[in-house]
Amino acid sequence: MQFEVWAPLTGRVALRLDDETYAMARDPDRDGWWTVQAPAGEGSRYGFLLDGDTVPRPDPRGRRLPDGPDGMSAVVDLDALAPRSAPSPRVPLQDAVLYELHVGTFTPEGTFDAAAARLGHLAALGVTHVELMPVCSFAGRHGWGYDGAAPWAVHEPYGGPAGLARFTAAAHAAGLGVVLDVVHNHLGPSGNHLPAFGPYFTDTHHTPWGAAVNLDAPGSDEVRAYLVGSALAWLRDYGIDGLRLDAVHALADGRALTFLEELSAAVDALAAETGRPLFLIAESDRCDPRTTTPRAAGGLGLQAQWNDDFHHALHCALTGESQAYYADFAEAPLAALAKTLTRVFFHDGTWSSFRGRTHGRPVDHRRTPAHRFVGYSQTHDQIGNRALGDRLSASLSPGLLACAAAVALTGPFVPMLFMGEEWGARTPWQYFTDHPDPELGEAVRSGRRREFAAHGWKAEEIPDPQDPATRDRSCLDWSEPEQPLHARLLDWYRTLVALRRTHPDLRDPDLAAVRVAHDEERRWLTFRRGDVRVAVNLSAEPVTIALGRNGVRVLASWEPLEHPGPDGRIHLPGESAVVLGP
């Protein structure tokens, strides 16, 4: 078996394979690369000794780290992973409904296999893709996954590479695609051995996590190849159908051909090679439509991006919150929501009080398809980054939760749900870590408390991220969907997802065709998508809304409703929603 590693700054490299050591030679055809042939098979432990190291370091491209990111790598026979007996469902983004899932808290067991056992629930819900939060190896057992230290390896406590392969195969067999969240903008503070191998990071730029990943300084060609290679490996070797790219606005990249364009082109090439409709979804804070503009038209070529402006407007309309970045949306939240439903971004060159400057760029809503954007009422960020990790269900009535679902699932964007949202889960989803380094654990704990002390919280009120109970509280309670109030909301979600699937107007990508009316004072909003009308009443008081003389009938309603009369008026109870069609 051939072992190879890029280590351009070292004068001597050796392979430690089980109990044997093999000197490596420079590759004459690839600058900075070292290679050696050695006998190895599935499970063989190995690592690299750099310039006289006595303790081997794991392979930067290693697929398995049985003892975590500070241990040795293990050989993985990719051909022996779970067979892909069922093909990918090949659902295009335009028709997709995404479901964000954290493997470690989706079930109390926190494993791929335990999550796979619950896929029947998701198939019955009607979603099309499971979007896994990061699964690459990180220090400790429990965490969100955004502190990953090995972008090619699968977190061992979840089930390692074989577990991920089994999960993907099970999802495909259930008719579900799989999207994986990957992080290219930083690596975790613990278990990161890349700087010892080469210039994976650069002081040319600084980020909230320290030195930036090297995308444009000397040596960046190989660093880019490293990250692109890991992305392609998830798609190719595990049958993953798409990637969600974390915080692409934090990628420090000054080159003419950006890393995101390079990655997009590589994924498109793999899609053409395999005949599978692979896609990339960005998380971006820039409100810049160029992120999803095709490369041929001067954009970065990603297929979609999260739309936080839509979330913020909807959240403010539902809750009345106005702190931090919500301040921009809170003055007239229904007007803000109406704008995002028709123009995508609220900030499209407008003043942002939170940033203290103008922000964003307009979307050409007549030419840009709506499925370039993902819409949601809740995500791991918007729940977990709150002081107590409280979901909307902790403070809103079932009727308002039904309104949130109606807007997100029948709106113009690709809808995404956060696990448990569909039944109004009462469990919080809090920020939790499991750093083995006591000093790092204390720094995270005290930093979290300082952050929220600035907003008036007492330190003892903030959950300790390092306390195992914080993770345990965040696990879904699978007895809840059987309880009457939760079951009613779950049935509402299933109904809305089914309506989206059976009514083409609800998947129409034409943003220019969306029509919205609202009353800020009386707190109702209605929008039209083709022949389908959606109305929500966020007030506790009933309202009467004039829909026009168009002969629509009730397709689904949170509360029992009469069909509109000949005058086209609908009488909507307080805190309720209705979907109407021909």
Coordinates of C-alpha atoms in Angstrom, one line a residue:
M1 CA 0.0 0.0 0.0
Q2 CA 1.3 3.5 -0.8
F3 CA 1.4 6.1 1.9
E4 CA 1.9 9.8 1.0
V5 CA 1.8 13.1 2.8
W6 CA 2.5 16.8 1.9
A7 CA 5.1 18.1 4.3
P8 CA 7.1 20.8 2.4
L9 CA 8.8 22.4 5.3
T10 CA 10.4 19.2 6.8
G11 CA 13.7 17.7 6.0
R12 CA 12.9 14.2 7.0
V13 CA 9.6 12.2 7.2
A14 CA 9.0 8.6 8.4
L15 CA 5.9 6.4 8.5
R16 CA 5.0 4.7 11.7
L17 CA 2.8 1.7 10.8
D18 CA 1.7 -0.4 13.7
D19 CA 5.0 -1.1 15.4
E20 CA 7.3 -0.6 12.4
T21 CA 9.0 2.6 11.1
Y22 CA 9.6 3.2 7.4
A23 CA 11.7 6.1 6.0
M24 CA 9.8 8.1 3.3
A25 CA 11.3 9.6 0.2
R26 CA 10.6 12.8 -1.6
D27 CA 8.3 12.5 -4.6
P28 CA 10.3 13.7 -7.6
D29 CA 7.1 14.8 -9.4
R30 CA 5.3 16.6 -6.7
D31 CA 7.1 19.3 -4.7
G32 CA 6.8 18.9 -0.9
W33 CA 5.3 15.4 -1.1
W34 CA 6.8 12.3 0.6
T35 CA 5.9 8.7 -0.3
V36 CA 6.6 5.1 0.8
Q37 CA 5.2 1.6 0.1
A38 CA 4.4 -0.5 3.2
P39 CA 2.2 -3.6 3.9
A40 CA -1.1 -2.6 5.5
G41 CA -4.7 -3.5 5.5
E42 CA -8.1 -2.4 7.0
G43 CA -7.6 -1.1 10.5
S44 CA -3.8 -0.8 10.4
R45 CA -2.7 2.1 12.6
Y46 CA -0.3 4.6 11.2
G47 CA 1.0 8.2 11.5
F48 CA 3.9 10.3 10.4
L49 CA 7.1 11.3 12.2
L50 CA 8.4 14.7 11.1
D51 CA 12.0 15.7 11.5
G52 CA 12.8 13.3 14.4
D53 CA 9.4 13.4 16.1
T54 CA 9.1 10.6 18.7
V55 CA 5.3 10.6 18.7
P56 CA 3.6 10.1 15.3
R57 CA 1.1 12.6 14.0
P58 CA -2.2 11.5 12.3
D59 CA -2.5 11.7 8.5
P60 CA -4.0 15.0 7.4
R61 CA -6.0 13.0 4.8
G62 CA -6.7 10.1 7.2
R63 CA -10.3 8.8 7.0
R64 CA -10.4 7.3 10.5
L65 CA -9.1 8.4 13.9
P66 CA -10.1 5.6 16.3
D67 CA -8.6 7.5 19.3
G68 CA -9.6 11.0 18.3
P69 CA -7.7 13.7 16.5
D70 CA -4.5 13.3 18.7
G71 CA -4.3 9.6 18.0
M72 CA -3.0 7.6 15.1
S73 CA -4.9 7.2 11.9
A74 CA -6.4 3.9 10.8
V75 CA -6.5 2.5 7.3
V76 CA -10.0 2.4 5.8
D77 CA -10.9 0.1 2.9
L78 CA -13.4 2.4 1.1
D79 CA -14.6 -0.5 -1.1
A80 CA -15.6 -2.4 2.1
L81 CA -18.0 0.3 3.3
A82 CA -21.7 -0.3 3.4
P83 CA -22.9 -1.1 -0.1
R84 CA -25.1 1.5 -1.8
S85 CA -27.9 -0.8 -2.7
A86 CA -30.4 2.1 -3.2
P87 CA -29.5 5.0 -5.5
S88 CA -29.7 8.6 -4.5
P89 CA -33.3 10.0 -4.8
R90 CA -32.1 12.7 -7.3
V91 CA -34.5 15.3 -6.1
P92 CA -33.6 18.7 -7.5
L93 CA -33.2 21.6 -5.1
Q94 CA -36.3 23.3 -6.5
D95 CA -38.4 20.4 -5.1
A96 CA -36.4 19.8 -1.9
V97 CA -37.4 20.1 1.7
L98 CA -34.4 19.9 4.0
Y99 CA -34.2 18.7 7.6
E100 CA -31.2 19.8 9.7
L101 CA -30.0 17.1 12.0
H102 CA -27.3 16.8 14.7
V103 CA -26.2 13.2 15.0
G104 CA -25.1 13.5 18.6
T105 CA -28.5 14.8 19.9
F106 CA -31.0 13.5 17.4
T107 CA -31.2 10.4 19.7
P108 CA -29.9 9.8 23.2
E109 CA -27.4 7.3 21.8
G110 CA -26.0 9.9 19.5
T111 CA -24.8 7.6 16.7
F112 CA -25.3 7.2 13.0
D113 CA -27.0 3.9 13.5
A114 CA -29.5 5.3 16.1
A115 CA -30.3 8.2 13.8
A116 CA -30.8 5.8 10.9
A117 CA -33.4 3.9 13.0
R118 CA -35.5 7.1 13.0
L119 CA -35.4 7.7 9.3
G120 CA -38.9 6.4 8.9
H121 CA -40.2 9.4 10.8
L122 CA -38.5 11.7 8.3
A123 CA -39.8 9.8 5.3
A124 CA -43.4 10.0 6.8
L125 CA -42.9 13.7 7.4
G126 CA -42.2 14.1 3.7
V127 CA -38.8 15.8 3.7
T128 CA -36.5 15.0 0.9
H129 CA -33.0 15.5 2.3
V130 CA -31.4 15.1 5.7
E131 CA -28.8 17.8 6.3
L132 CA -26.2 16.5 8.8
M133 CA -24.3 19.0 11.0
P134 CA -20.5 18.4 10.8
V135 CA -19.3 14.9 11.4
C136 CA -15.6 15.2 11.0
S137 CA -13.4 14.3 13.9
F138 CA -13.2 16.6 16.9
A139 CA -11.7 16.4 20.4
G140 CA -14.0 14.8 23.0
R141 CA -17.2 12.9 22.5
H142 CA -19.9 15.5 22.4
G143 CA -20.0 18.8 20.5
W144 CA -21.7 20.7 17.7
G145 CA -19.0 19.6 15.3
Y146 CA -17.8 23.1 14.2
D147 CA -14.5 22.5 16.1
G148 CA -13.5 19.8 13.8
A149 CA -9.7 19.1 13.6
A150 CA -9.5 16.6 10.7
P151 CA -11.6 17.5 7.6
W152 CA -11.2 14.0 6.0
A153 CA -12.0 11.9 9.1
V154 CA -15.4 10.9 10.5
H155 CA -16.0 11.4 14.2
E156 CA -15.5 8.0 15.8
P157 CA -18.1 8.2 18.6
Y158 CA -20.8 8.7 16.0
G159 CA -19.7 5.5 14.3
G160 CA -16.7 6.4 12.1
P161 CA -16.6 6.0 8.4
A162 CA -18.5 2.7 8.3
G163 CA -21.3 4.3 10.4
L164 CA -21.6 7.2 8.0
A165 CA -21.7 4.9 5.0
R166 CA -24.5 2.8 6.7
F167 CA -26.5 6.0 7.5
T168 CA -26.2 7.3 3.9
A169 CA -27.2 3.9 2.5
A170 CA -30.2 3.7 4.9
A171 CA -31.3 7.3 4.0
H172 CA -31.2 6.5 0.3
A173 CA -33.1 3.3 0.8
A174 CA -35.8 5.4 2.6
G175 CA -35.9 7.8 -0.4
L176 CA -34.0 10.6 1.3
G177 CA -30.9 12.5 0.1
V178 CA -28.1 13.4 2.4
V179 CA -26.5 16.8 2.8
L180 CA -23.4 17.3 4.9
D181 CA -22.3 20.5 6.7
V182 CA -18.5 21.1 6.2
V183 CA -16.3 23.8 7.7
H184 CA -13.5 25.3 5.6
N185 CA -13.0 28.6 7.4
H186 CA -11.3 27.3 10.5
L187 CA -10.3 24.2 12.4
G188 CA -10.9 23.5 16.1
P189 CA -8.5 24.7 18.8
S190 CA -7.8 21.1 20.0
G191 CA -6.2 18.3 17.9
N192 CA -5.1 20.4 15.0
H193 CA -1.8 19.0 13.7
L194 CA -1.9 20.6 10.3
P195 CA 0.6 23.5 11.1
A196 CA 3.3 20.9 11.7
F197 CA 3.0 19.6 8.2
G198 CA 2.9 22.8 6.2
P199 CA 1.5 26.3 5.6
Y200 CA -2.1 25.3 6.1
F201 CA -2.6 28.7 7.9
T202 CA -1.4 32.2 7.2
D203 CA -0.9 35.3 9.3
T204 CA -1.7 37.4 6.2
H205 CA -5.3 37.4 7.4
H206 CA -6.8 37.2 10.9
T207 CA -10.1 35.7 11.8
P208 CA -12.1 35.3 15.0
W209 CA -10.4 31.9 15.3
G210 CA -6.8 33.3 14.8
A211 CA -4.6 32.8 11.8
A212 CA -6.7 32.2 8.6
V213 CA -6.8 29.1 6.6
N214 CA -4.3 29.7 3.8
L215 CA -6.3 30.2 0.6
D216 CA -4.1 32.9 -1.0
A217 CA -0.6 33.0 0.5
P218 CA 2.4 30.9 -0.6
G219 CA 1.6 27.2 -0.4
S220 CA -2.1 27.8 -0.9
D221 CA -2.4 25.7 -4.0
E222 CA -1.9 22.6 -2.0
V223 CA -4.2 23.8 0.8
R224 CA -7.0 24.4 -1.6
A225 CA -6.4 21.0 -3.1
Y226 CA -6.6 19.5 0.4
L227 CA -10.0 21.2 1.1
V228 CA -11.4 20.5 -2.3
G229 CA -10.3 16.9 -2.1
S230 CA -12.0 16.4 1.3
A231 CA -15.2 17.9 -0.1
L232 CA -15.2 15.6 -3.1
A233 CA -14.4 12.6 -0.9
W234 CA -17.6 13.1 1.1
L235 CA -19.6 13.2 -2.1
R236 CA -17.8 10.4 -4.0
D237 CA -16.8 7.9 -1.3
Y238 CA -19.9 8.1 1.0
G239 CA -22.6 8.9 -1.6
I240 CA -23.4 12.3 0.0
D241 CA -25.7 14.3 -2.3
G242 CA -24.7 17.9 -1.4
L243 CA -22.6 20.0 1.0
R244 CA -23.6 22.9 3.2
L245 CA -20.5 25.2 3.5
D246 CA -20.2 26.9 6.9
A247 CA -19.7 30.7 7.0
V248 CA -18.2 31.3 3.6
H249 CA -18.0 35.0 4.4
A250 CA -15.2 34.1 6.8
L251 CA -13.0 32.6 4.1
A252 CA -10.1 35.1 3.7
D253 CA -9.3 34.8 0.0
G254 CA -7.8 37.5 -2.2
R255 CA -7.0 35.5 -5.3
A256 CA -8.7 36.3 -8.6
L257 CA -10.0 32.7 -8.9
T258 CA -11.6 32.2 -5.5
F259 CA -11.6 29.0 -3.6
L260 CA -15.4 28.8 -3.8
E261 CA -15.3 29.0 -7.6
E262 CA -12.7 26.3 -7.6
L263 CA -14.7 24.1 -5.3
S264 CA -17.9 24.7 -7.3
A265 CA -16.2 23.8 -10.6
A266 CA -14.8 20.6 -9.0
V267 CA -18.2 19.5 -7.6
D268 CA -19.9 20.2 -11.0
A269 CA -17.2 18.1 -12.7
L270 CA -17.9 15.2 -10.3
A271 CA -21.6 15.5 -10.9
A272 CA -21.1 15.2 -14.6
E273 CA -18.7 12.3 -14.1
T274 CA -21.1 10.4 -11.8
G275 CA -24.4 11.5 -13.3
R276 CA -25.6 12.6 -9.9
P277 CA -27.1 16.1 -9.2
L278 CA -24.6 17.2 -6.6
F279 CA -25.0 20.7 -5.1
L280 CA -23.4 23.2 -2.7
I281 CA -25.3 25.4 -0.2
A282 CA -23.5 28.3 1.4
E283 CA -24.0 30.0 4.7
S284 CA -23.2 33.6 4.0
D285 CA -23.6 36.8 6.0
R286 CA -22.9 39.1 2.9
C287 CA -26.4 39.2 1.4
D288 CA -24.6 39.0 -1.9
P289 CA -26.5 37.3 -4.8
R290 CA -23.2 36.7 -6.5
T291 CA -22.7 33.7 -4.2
T292 CA -25.3 31.7 -6.1
T293 CA -24.9 33.4 -9.5
P294 CA -23.5 30.8 -12.0
R295 CA -19.8 31.1 -12.7
A296 CA -20.5 31.8 -16.4
A297 CA -22.3 34.9 -15.3
G298 CA -19.5 36.1 -13.0
G299 CA -20.7 34.5 -9.8
L300 CA -19.3 31.9 -7.5
G301 CA -21.5 29.2 -8.9
L302 CA -22.9 27.7 -5.6
Q303 CA -26.4 26.3 -6.1
A304 CA -28.1 27.9 -3.0
Q305 CA -27.5 29.8 0.2
W306 CA -29.2 30.2 3.6
N307 CA -31.3 33.3 3.9
D308 CA -31.0 34.6 7.4
D309 CA -32.8 37.9 6.5
F310 CA -36.0 35.8 5.9
H311 CA -35.5 34.1 9.3
H312 CA -34.9 37.3 11.1
A313 CA -37.9 39.0 9.7
L314 CA -40.1 36.0 10.5
H315 CA -38.7 35.6 14.0
C316 CA -39.3 39.3 14.8
A317 CA -42.9 39.1 13.5
L318 CA -43.5 36.0 15.6
T319 CA -41.8 37.0 18.9
G320 CA -41.5 40.8 18.9
E321 CA -37.8 40.5 19.8
S322 CA -35.6 43.5 18.9
Q323 CA -32.1 42.8 20.4
A324 CA -28.9 42.7 18.5
Y325 CA -29.3 42.0 14.8
Y326 CA -33.1 41.7 15.2
A327 CA -33.2 45.5 15.7
D328 CA -33.1 46.1 11.9
F329 CA -36.2 44.0 11.4
A330 CA -38.2 44.8 14.5
E331 CA -39.5 48.3 13.6
A332 CA -41.9 46.9 11.0
P333 CA -41.5 43.1 11.0
L334 CA -44.3 42.2 8.7
A335 CA -43.1 44.8 6.1
A336 CA -39.6 43.2 6.5
L337 CA -41.1 39.7 6.0
A338 CA -43.0 40.9 2.9
K339 CA -39.8 42.3 1.5
T340 CA -37.8 39.1 2.0
L341 CA -40.7 37.0 0.5
T342 CA -40.4 39.0 -2.8
R343 CA -36.9 40.5 -2.8
V344 CA -35.0 37.8 -0.8
F345 CA -32.7 40.1 1.2
F346 CA -34.0 42.7 3.6
H347 CA -30.5 44.2 3.5
D348 CA -29.9 44.9 -0.2
G349 CA -27.9 48.1 0.1
T350 CA -29.9 49.3 3.1
W351 CA -28.6 50.7 6.4
S352 CA -27.9 48.0 9.1
S353 CA -27.9 49.4 12.6
F354 CA -26.3 46.2 13.9
R355 CA -23.3 46.7 11.6
G356 CA -23.3 50.5 11.6
R357 CA -23.2 50.7 7.8
T358 CA -25.1 49.9 4.7
H359 CA -25.2 46.2 3.8
G360 CA -26.1 43.8 1.0
R361 CA -26.8 43.9 -2.7
P362 CA -30.2 43.6 -4.5
V363 CA -31.2 40.2 -6.0
D364 CA -32.5 40.4 -9.5
H365 CA -35.8 38.8 -8.6
R366 CA -37.0 38.6 -12.2
R367 CA -34.1 36.5 -13.3
T368 CA -32.9 34.7 -10.1
P369 CA -34.8 31.5 -9.2
A370 CA -36.2 31.3 -5.7
H371 CA -34.5 27.9 -5.1
R372 CA -31.2 29.7 -4.9
F373 CA -32.2 30.5 -1.3
V374 CA -33.0 28.4 1.7
G375 CA -35.8 29.6 4.1
Y376 CA -36.4 28.5 7.7
S377 CA -37.9 29.6 11.0
Q378 CA -35.3 27.8 13.1
T379 CA -31.7 26.5 12.7
H380 CA -29.0 25.2 15.0
D381 CA -27.5 28.7 15.0
Q382 CA -30.6 30.6 15.8
I383 CA -31.5 28.3 18.7
G384 CA -28.2 27.2 20.1
N385 CA -26.6 30.6 20.1
R386 CA -29.3 32.0 22.4
A387 CA -28.4 32.1 26.0
L388 CA -30.6 29.1 27.0
G389 CA -30.8 27.4 23.6
D390 CA -34.6 27.9 23.7
R391 CA -36.7 27.0 20.7
L392 CA -39.7 28.9 19.4
S393 CA -41.8 26.3 21.1
A394 CA -40.6 27.5 24.5
S395 CA -42.4 30.9 24.1
L396 CA -44.9 30.7 21.3
S397 CA -48.4 29.2 21.2
P398 CA -49.1 26.2 19.0
G399 CA -51.0 28.5 16.7
L400 CA -48.0 30.8 16.1
L401 CA -45.8 27.8 15.6
A402 CA -48.3 26.7 12.9
C403 CA -48.0 30.2 11.3
A404 CA -44.2 29.9 11.2
A405 CA -44.5 26.5 9.5
A406 CA -47.0 27.8 7.0
V407 CA -44.8 30.7 5.9
A408 CA -41.6 28.6 5.7
L409 CA -43.1 25.6 4.0
T410 CA -45.2 27.4 1.4
G411 CA -43.0 30.3 0.8
P412 CA -40.8 30.7 -2.3
F413 CA -37.5 29.4 -0.9
V414 CA -36.3 25.9 -0.4
P415 CA -37.7 25.1 3.1
M416 CA -35.5 23.7 5.9
L417 CA -36.6 22.4 9.3
F418 CA -34.5 21.9 12.4
M419 CA -34.8 18.6 14.1
G420 CA -37.8 18.4 16.4
E421 CA -39.4 21.6 15.1
E422 CA -42.0 19.5 13.3
W423 CA -43.7 18.5 16.6
G424 CA -42.8 21.6 18.7
A425 CA -40.1 19.9 20.7
R426 CA -39.9 21.2 24.3
T427 CA -36.3 20.2 24.7
P428 CA -33.8 23.1 24.3
W429 CA -30.8 22.8 22.0
Q430 CA -28.0 24.4 23.9
Y431 CA -24.3 25.0 23.3
F432 CA -22.3 22.1 24.6
T433 CA -18.6 21.0 24.3
D434 CA -16.4 18.2 25.6
H435 CA -12.9 19.6 25.5
P436 CA -10.4 17.2 27.1
D437 CA -8.1 20.1 27.9
P438 CA -9.3 21.6 31.2
E439 CA -7.9 25.1 30.4
L440 CA -9.7 25.2 27.1
G441 CA -12.9 23.9 28.7
E442 CA -12.8 26.7 31.3
A443 CA -12.1 29.3 28.6
V444 CA -15.2 28.2 26.7
R445 CA -17.3 28.2 29.9
S446 CA -16.2 31.6 31.1
G447 CA -16.3 33.1 27.6
R448 CA -19.9 32.0 27.1
R449 CA -20.9 33.6 30.4
R450 CA -19.1 36.8 29.7
E451 CA -20.8 37.1 26.3
F452 CA -24.3 36.9 27.8
A453 CA -23.5 38.9 31.0
A454 CA -23.2 41.9 28.6
H455 CA -26.9 41.3 27.8
G456 CA -28.0 41.1 31.4
W457 CA -27.8 37.4 32.1
K458 CA -26.4 36.1 35.4
A459 CA -23.5 33.7 35.1
E460 CA -25.3 30.9 36.9
E461 CA -28.2 31.1 34.5
I462 CA -26.0 30.2 31.5
P463 CA -25.7 26.4 30.9
D464 CA -22.2 25.1 31.4
P465 CA -21.1 23.9 27.9
Q466 CA -18.7 21.4 29.5
D467 CA -21.4 19.8 31.8
P468 CA -22.6 16.5 30.2
A469 CA -26.1 17.4 31.4
T470 CA -26.1 20.3 28.9
R471 CA -25.8 17.9 26.0
D472 CA -28.3 15.5 27.5
R473 CA -30.9 18.2 27.9
S474 CA -30.5 18.9 24.2
C475 CA -31.4 15.4 23.0
L476 CA -34.8 15.0 21.4
D477 CA -37.5 13.4 23.5
W478 CA -39.0 10.8 21.1
S479 CA -42.0 10.3 23.4
E480 CA -43.3 13.8 22.5
P481 CA -44.6 13.2 19.0
E482 CA -47.2 10.7 20.5
Q483 CA -48.6 13.4 22.8
P484 CA -51.8 15.1 21.6
L485 CA -50.5 18.7 21.2
H486 CA -47.3 17.6 19.6
A487 CA -49.1 15.2 17.4
R488 CA -51.4 17.9 16.1
L489 CA -48.5 20.1 15.1
L490 CA -46.7 17.2 13.5
D491 CA -49.8 16.4 11.4
W492 CA -49.8 20.1 10.3
Y493 CA -46.2 19.9 9.2
R494 CA -46.9 16.7 7.3
T495 CA -49.9 18.4 5.6
L496 CA -47.9 21.4 4.6
V497 CA -45.0 19.3 3.2
A498 CA -47.5 17.3 1.2
L499 CA -49.2 20.4 -0.2
R500 CA -45.8 21.6 -1.4
R501 CA -45.2 18.3 -3.1
T502 CA -48.6 18.1 -4.8
H503 CA -49.1 21.8 -5.8
P504 CA -46.5 22.9 -8.4
D505 CA -47.3 26.6 -7.7
L506 CA -45.6 26.1 -4.3
R507 CA -42.4 25.1 -6.0
D508 CA -42.5 27.8 -8.7
P509 CA -39.1 29.4 -8.8
D510 CA -40.5 32.7 -10.1
L511 CA -39.8 35.3 -7.4
A512 CA -41.4 38.1 -9.5
A513 CA -44.7 36.2 -9.4
V514 CA -45.0 36.3 -5.5
R515 CA -47.6 38.8 -4.3
V516 CA -47.8 39.9 -0.7
A517 CA -50.2 41.9 1.4
H518 CA -50.0 42.7 5.1
D519 CA -51.4 44.8 7.9
E520 CA -48.7 45.7 10.4
E521 CA -51.1 47.0 13.0
R522 CA -53.6 44.1 12.9
R523 CA -50.7 41.6 12.4
W524 CA -51.8 39.6 9.4
L525 CA -50.0 38.7 6.2
T526 CA -51.1 36.9 3.1
F527 CA -49.1 35.9 0.0
R528 CA -50.0 34.4 -3.4
R529 CA -48.1 31.8 -5.3
G530 CA -49.8 31.1 -8.6
D531 CA -53.3 30.0 -7.7
V532 CA -52.4 29.2 -4.1
R533 CA -53.0 31.7 -1.3
V534 CA -51.5 31.6 2.2
A535 CA -52.7 33.7 5.1
V536 CA -51.4 33.9 8.7
N537 CA -52.9 35.9 11.6
L538 CA -50.2 36.6 14.2
S539 CA -52.6 38.5 16.4
A540 CA -54.6 37.0 19.2
E541 CA -57.7 38.6 17.7
P542 CA -59.6 37.2 14.7
V543 CA -59.3 39.1 11.4
T544 CA -61.2 39.3 8.1
I545 CA -59.0 39.4 5.1
A546 CA -60.2 40.2 1.5
L547 CA -58.6 37.7 -0.9
G548 CA -60.5 38.9 -4.0
R549 CA -63.1 37.1 -6.1
N550 CA -61.0 34.1 -7.2
G551 CA -63.0 31.1 -6.1
V552 CA -60.4 29.6 -3.8
R553 CA -61.2 27.0 -1.2
V554 CA -59.5 25.9 2.0
L555 CA -56.8 23.3 1.3
A556 CA -55.5 23.2 4.9
S557 CA -56.1 25.3 8.0
W558 CA -54.8 25.2 11.6
E559 CA -58.3 25.9 13.0
P560 CA -61.5 24.7 11.3
L561 CA -62.5 27.3 8.7
E562 CA -65.3 27.9 6.3
H563 CA -64.4 28.4 2.7
P564 CA -64.3 32.1 1.6
G565 CA -67.7 33.4 0.6
P566 CA -68.6 34.9 -2.8
D567 CA -67.0 38.2 -1.7
G568 CA -63.6 36.5 -1.4
R569 CA -63.3 37.3 2.3
I570 CA -61.8 34.8 4.8
H571 CA -62.4 35.0 8.5
L572 CA -59.2 33.9 10.2
P573 CA -59.1 33.1 14.0
G574 CA -56.3 34.5 16.2
E575 CA -52.9 32.9 15.9
S576 CA -53.8 30.7 13.0
A577 CA -52.9 30.0 9.4
V578 CA -54.7 28.8 6.2
V579 CA -53.7 27.6 2.8
L580 CA -56.2 28.1 0.0
G581 CA -56.3 27.0 -3.6
P582 CA -58.6 26.4 -6.6

